[in-house]
Tab-separated table of C-alpha atoms and ligand atoms in Angstrom:
chain	number	residue	atom	x	y	z
A	156	UNK	CA	-54.565	36.190	79.737
A	157	UNK	CA	-55.780	32.605	79.417
A	158	UNK	CA	-54.457	29.922	81.766
A	159	UNK	CA	-54.788	26.293	80.717
A	160	UNK	CA	-54.759	23.572	83.378
A	161	UNK	CA	-53.597	20.185	82.216
A	162	UNK	CA	-52.136	16.948	83.520
A	163	UNK	CA	-48.478	16.179	83.928
A	164	UNK	CA	-46.570	12.938	84.154
A	165	UNK	CA	-43.874	12.422	86.804
A	166	UNK	CA	-41.765	14.783	84.698
A	167	UNK	CA	-43.681	18.096	84.546
A	168	UNK	CA	-42.547	18.643	80.962
A	169	UNK	CA	-44.553	15.648	79.796
A	170	UNK	CA	-48.119	16.933	79.388
A	171	UNK	CA	-49.886	14.072	77.726
A	172	UNK	CA	-53.667	14.524	77.967
A	173	UNK	CA	-55.303	14.154	74.530
A	174	UNK	CA	-58.117	16.503	75.504
A	175	UNK	CA	-55.642	19.159	76.656
A	176	UNK	CA	-53.877	18.755	73.297
A	177	UNK	CA	-57.155	19.552	71.576
A	178	UNK	CA	-57.342	22.771	73.608
A	179	UNK	CA	-53.707	23.740	73.015
A	180	UNK	CA	-54.135	23.338	69.256
A	181	UNK	CA	-57.375	25.375	69.406
A	182	UNK	CA	-55.610	28.190	71.280
A	183	UNK	CA	-52.801	28.149	68.701
A	184	UNK	CA	-55.343	28.197	65.848
A	185	UNK	CA	-56.970	31.256	67.423
A	186	UNK	CA	-53.575	32.911	67.891
A	187	UNK	CA	-54.308	33.475	71.588
A	188	UNK	CA	-51.552	33.744	74.193
A	189	UNK	CA	-51.843	31.352	77.089
A	190	UNK	CA	-50.034	30.131	80.194
A	191	UNK	CA	-50.019	26.470	81.153
A	192	UNK	CA	-50.272	25.042	84.629
A	193	UNK	CA	-49.721	21.331	85.011
A	194	UNK	CA	-51.363	19.364	87.801
A	195	UNK	CA	-51.362	15.770	88.972
A	196	UNK	CA	-54.409	13.499	88.703
A	197	UNK	CA	-54.715	13.784	92.503
A	198	UNK	CA	-54.770	17.620	92.506
A	199	UNK	CA	-58.447	18.119	91.704
A	200	UNK	CA	-58.800	21.025	94.176
A	201	UNK	CA	-56.919	23.294	91.795
A	202	UNK	CA	-59.645	22.972	89.159
A	203	UNK	CA	-62.625	22.888	91.565
A	204	UNK	CA	-63.631	26.498	90.698
A	205	UNK	CA	-64.323	25.235	87.160
A	206	UNK	CA	-66.768	22.669	88.562
A	207	UNK	CA	-64.856	19.960	86.821
A	208	UNK	CA	-63.141	16.757	87.818
A	209	UNK	CA	-61.342	16.505	84.503
A	210	UNK	CA	-58.828	18.590	82.625
A	211	UNK	CA	-58.494	20.560	80.439
A	212	UNK	CA	-60.000	23.609	82.055
A	213	UNK	CA	-59.172	27.193	81.212
A	214	UNK	CA	-59.360	30.395	83.193
A	215	UNK	CA	-59.843	33.331	80.854
A	216	UNK	CA	-59.423	36.485	82.965
A	217	UNK	CA	-61.585	35.022	85.724
A	218	UNK	CA	-63.980	32.995	83.539
A	219	UNK	CA	-63.583	29.251	84.089
A	220	UNK	CA	-64.504	26.873	81.271
A	221	UNK	CA	-64.174	23.066	81.379
A	222	UNK	CA	-64.344	20.299	78.752
A	223	UNK	CA	-62.340	20.466	75.522
A	224	UNK	CA	-65.399	20.779	73.270
A	225	UNK	CA	-67.025	23.455	75.444
A	226	UNK	CA	-63.720	25.322	75.578
A	227	UNK	CA	-63.504	25.296	71.761
A	228	UNK	CA	-67.083	26.623	71.478
A	229	UNK	CA	-66.314	29.274	74.116
A	230	UNK	CA	-63.228	30.374	72.197
A	231	UNK	CA	-65.217	30.697	68.953
A	232	UNK	CA	-67.984	32.662	70.704
A	233	UNK	CA	-65.644	34.900	72.694
A	234	UNK	CA	-62.980	35.473	70.058
A	235	UNK	CA	-65.147	35.591	66.941
A	236	UNK	CA	-62.726	38.078	65.342
A	237	UNK	CA	-60.027	35.369	65.303
A	238	UNK	CA	-59.930	32.428	62.828
A	239	UNK	CA	-62.964	30.223	63.402
A	240	UNK	CA	-62.559	26.709	64.789
A	241	UNK	CA	-65.919	25.314	63.725
A	242	UNK	CA	-67.361	27.784	61.229
A	243	UNK	CA	-70.835	28.541	62.529
A	244	UNK	CA	-73.842	26.393	63.391
A	245	UNK	CA	-73.651	23.607	60.759
A	246	UNK	CA	-69.906	23.346	61.417
A	247	UNK	CA	-70.514	23.103	65.132
A	248	UNK	CA	-73.074	20.359	64.599
A	249	UNK	CA	-70.620	18.352	62.484
A	250	UNK	CA	-67.878	18.951	65.057
A	251	UNK	CA	-70.041	17.300	67.726
A	252	UNK	CA	-69.957	14.123	65.659
A	253	UNK	CA	-66.156	14.195	65.242
A	254	UNK	CA	-65.827	14.885	68.939
A	255	UNK	CA	-67.849	11.830	69.895
A	256	UNK	CA	-66.620	9.619	67.081
A	257	UNK	CA	-62.967	10.244	67.913
A	258	UNK	CA	-63.547	9.539	71.593
A	259	UNK	CA	-65.375	6.269	70.984
A	260	UNK	CA	-63.561	4.967	67.883
A	261	UNK	CA	-60.044	6.175	68.700
A	262	UNK	CA	-59.690	6.909	72.412
A	263	UNK	CA	-61.417	3.769	73.673
A	264	UNK	CA	-59.174	1.223	71.900
A	265	UNK	CA	-56.098	3.471	72.209
A	266	UNK	CA	-56.600	3.742	75.956
A	267	UNK	CA	-56.544	-0.032	76.308
A	268	UNK	CA	-53.368	-0.194	74.225
A	269	UNK	CA	-51.553	2.680	75.955
A	270	UNK	CA	-52.734	2.451	79.534
A	271	UNK	CA	-49.770	0.524	80.931
A	272	UNK	CA	-47.269	2.819	79.184
A	273	UNK	CA	-49.085	5.873	80.574
A	274	UNK	CA	-49.044	4.384	84.074
A	275	UNK	CA	-45.271	3.872	83.841
A	276	UNK	CA	-44.785	7.617	83.239
A	277	UNK	CA	-46.732	8.803	86.303
A	278	UNK	CA	-45.305	9.563	89.731
A	279	UNK	CA	-45.946	7.123	92.552
A	280	UNK	CA	-48.961	8.848	94.122
A	281	UNK	CA	-50.641	9.303	90.749
A	282	UNK	CA	-49.871	5.669	89.898
A	283	UNK	CA	-51.850	4.614	92.981
A	284	UNK	CA	-54.781	6.832	91.950
A	285	UNK	CA	-54.591	5.753	88.308
A	286	UNK	CA	-54.518	2.050	89.098
A	287	UNK	CA	-57.442	2.282	91.528
A	288	UNK	CA	-59.631	4.239	89.069
A	289	UNK	CA	-58.658	2.515	85.805
A	290	UNK	CA	-58.571	-1.165	86.736
A	291	UNK	CA	-62.307	-1.334	87.611
A	292	UNK	CA	-63.062	0.407	84.303
A	293	UNK	CA	-60.856	-1.998	82.367
A	294	UNK	CA	-62.096	-5.072	84.213
A	295	UNK	CA	-58.503	-6.293	84.512
A	296	UNK	CA	-55.143	-5.256	85.946
A	297	UNK	CA	-52.978	-2.784	84.061
A	298	UNK	CA	-50.454	-5.571	83.536
A	299	UNK	CA	-53.118	-7.825	81.971
A	300	UNK	CA	-53.970	-5.172	79.361
A	301	UNK	CA	-50.601	-5.860	77.726
A	302	UNK	CA	-51.811	-9.338	76.708
A	303	UNK	CA	-54.838	-7.758	75.015
A	304	UNK	CA	-52.911	-5.206	72.981
A	305	UNK	CA	-53.064	-7.071	69.688
A	306	UNK	CA	-56.867	-7.423	69.752
A	307	UNK	CA	-57.217	-3.713	70.548
A	308	UNK	CA	-54.767	-2.816	67.797
A	309	UNK	CA	-56.956	-4.807	65.374
A	310	UNK	CA	-60.035	-2.985	66.563
A	311	UNK	CA	-58.284	0.372	66.183
A	312	UNK	CA	-57.058	-0.588	62.701
A	313	UNK	CA	-60.651	-1.140	61.584
A	314	UNK	CA	-61.813	2.094	63.150
A	315	UNK	CA	-59.061	4.037	61.367
A	316	UNK	CA	-60.211	2.994	57.864
A	317	UNK	CA	-62.603	5.934	57.247
A	318	UNK	CA	-59.897	8.319	58.441
A	319	UNK	CA	-57.297	6.741	56.146
A	320	UNK	CA	-59.699	6.941	53.177
A	321	UNK	CA	-60.586	10.563	53.882
A	322	UNK	CA	-57.001	11.705	54.357
A	323	UNK	CA	-55.945	10.020	51.120
A	324	UNK	CA	-57.969	12.677	49.312
A	325	UNK	CA	-57.481	15.805	51.418
A	326	UNK	CA	-54.785	17.296	53.606
A	327	UNK	CA	-56.924	18.006	56.646
A	328	UNK	CA	-60.322	16.957	57.975
A	329	UNK	CA	-61.131	20.666	57.735
A	330	UNK	CA	-60.164	20.603	54.017
A	331	UNK	CA	-57.159	22.602	52.782
A	332	UNK	CA	-56.492	23.978	56.263
A	333	UNK	CA	-56.926	22.504	59.743
A	334	UNK	CA	-59.814	23.326	62.037
A	335	UNK	CA	-61.493	21.883	65.145
A	336	UNK	CA	-62.186	18.553	63.427
A	337	UNK	CA	-58.450	18.053	63.110
A	338	UNK	CA	-57.684	19.060	66.681
A	339	UNK	CA	-60.417	16.736	68.020
A	340	UNK	CA	-58.804	13.781	66.255
A	341	UNK	CA	-55.127	14.730	66.437
A	342	UNK	CA	-55.200	15.026	70.249
A	343	UNK	CA	-55.370	11.238	70.460
A	344	UNK	CA	-52.475	10.646	68.069
A	345	UNK	CA	-50.383	13.141	70.014
A	346	UNK	CA	-51.301	11.382	73.283
A	347	UNK	CA	-50.096	8.097	71.809
A	348	UNK	CA	-46.822	9.412	70.419
A	349	UNK	CA	-45.911	11.195	73.673
A	350	UNK	CA	-46.562	8.182	75.898
A	351	UNK	CA	-45.727	5.073	73.886
A	352	UNK	CA	-43.599	3.606	71.133
A	353	UNK	CA	-46.300	1.196	69.975
A	354	UNK	CA	-47.024	1.620	66.250
A	355	UNK	CA	-50.729	2.439	65.831
A	356	UNK	CA	-50.664	2.984	62.050
A	357	UNK	CA	-48.289	2.203	59.203
A	358	UNK	CA	-45.438	4.625	58.538
A	359	UNK	CA	-46.444	4.861	54.852
A	360	UNK	CA	-50.142	5.530	55.533
A	361	UNK	CA	-52.102	8.690	54.777
A	362	UNK	CA	-52.655	8.957	58.539
A	363	UNK	CA	-48.894	9.041	59.178
A	364	UNK	CA	-48.473	11.827	56.592
A	365	UNK	CA	-51.388	13.664	58.188
A	366	UNK	CA	-49.956	13.400	61.716
A	367	UNK	CA	-46.726	14.822	60.292
A	368	UNK	CA	-48.625	17.793	58.829
A	369	UNK	CA	-50.344	18.366	62.167
A	370	UNK	CA	-46.970	18.253	63.932
A	371	UNK	CA	-45.654	20.961	61.581
A	372	UNK	CA	-48.414	23.445	62.467
A	373	UNK	CA	-47.632	26.561	64.503
A	374	UNK	CA	-43.854	26.245	64.139
A	375	UNK	CA	-43.857	22.604	65.128
A	376	UNK	CA	-45.697	23.251	68.394
A	377	UNK	CA	-46.851	19.655	68.902
A	378	UNK	CA	-43.672	18.173	67.406
A	379	UNK	CA	-41.541	20.028	69.958
A	380	UNK	CA	-43.512	18.728	72.938
A	381	UNK	CA	-41.601	16.560	75.386
A	382	UNK	CA	-42.527	12.899	75.106
A	383	UNK	CA	-41.235	9.648	76.564
A	384	UNK	CA	-38.336	9.586	74.114
A	385	UNK	CA	-37.161	13.117	74.944
A	386	UNK	CA	-37.246	12.994	78.746
B	273	GSH	N1	-64.924	15.340	77.980
B	273	GSH	C1	-63.703	15.790	78.609
B	273	GSH	C2	-62.812	14.628	78.928
B	273	GSH	C3	-61.553	15.041	79.632
B	273	GSH	C4	-60.852	13.899	80.331
B	273	GSH	O1	-61.326	12.752	80.353
B	273	GSH	N2	-59.693	14.214	80.926
B	273	GSH	C5	-58.939	13.230	81.708
B	273	GSH	C6	-57.475	13.268	81.347
B	273	GSH	S1	-57.134	12.790	79.699
B	273	GSH	C7	-58.987	13.617	83.168
B	273	GSH	O2	-58.864	14.784	83.517
B	273	GSH	N3	-59.177	12.645	84.060
B	273	GSH	C8	-59.175	12.921	85.460
B	273	GSH	C9	-59.270	11.681	86.282
B	273	GSH	O3	-59.343	10.588	85.751
B	273	GSH	O4	-59.250	11.836	87.500
B	273	GSH	C10	-63.014	16.791	77.678
B	273	GSH	O5	-63.202	16.686	76.463
B	273	GSH	O6	-62.332	17.710	78.162
């Protein structure tokens, strides 16, 4: 059995980490059963055996693997009889680009837009940890980020253009069916929709239709997740 460790908000049902969402979608794609254990930001001891300070980590019958991209590669290597996530070496090389592109082009501006909403969902002890680690990174208080939302939304809008163009011509980044490329990117949209009501893209965009298709996968697995509006 595989156990996935991921972060929780104050309410344990709200598991919001974009990187953990990548892993959950990968596990669903592979058709693998898994348990989930949610931890707080401050509970790093639980994942120490994985030699990681970040989630997601998985424990697959005693084997610890950390980092969403490494977990996806591990799943493809270990469960090669199940549907592939990346489709061999050239696919894996392309996936590395999507992995890094989505983090830099999507997660960086999204983080600045969402950070105060995420903070509001955490319990008090995690709020203390989150503020003390994030404010130095942001170079401002969490409250000040709210005044910078519109400039970050503009930056995100520009970064989304290649995605909008691509998804106007195909259903998934993987083509006719989703694969790792989609999970790498979708994790960030899921993070946003579970933690905030800020509109990051137009309701009539190809991206909106795409997010809807991703939410339908695996019997609506991501759609049924608890978010701020269903607490
Ligand atoms: N490269 C890592 C990034 C994971 C990551 O940044 N996770 C965040 C949560 S979204 C985390 O665990 N942060 C712990 C902390 O800030 O203490 C991956 O892809 O898994």
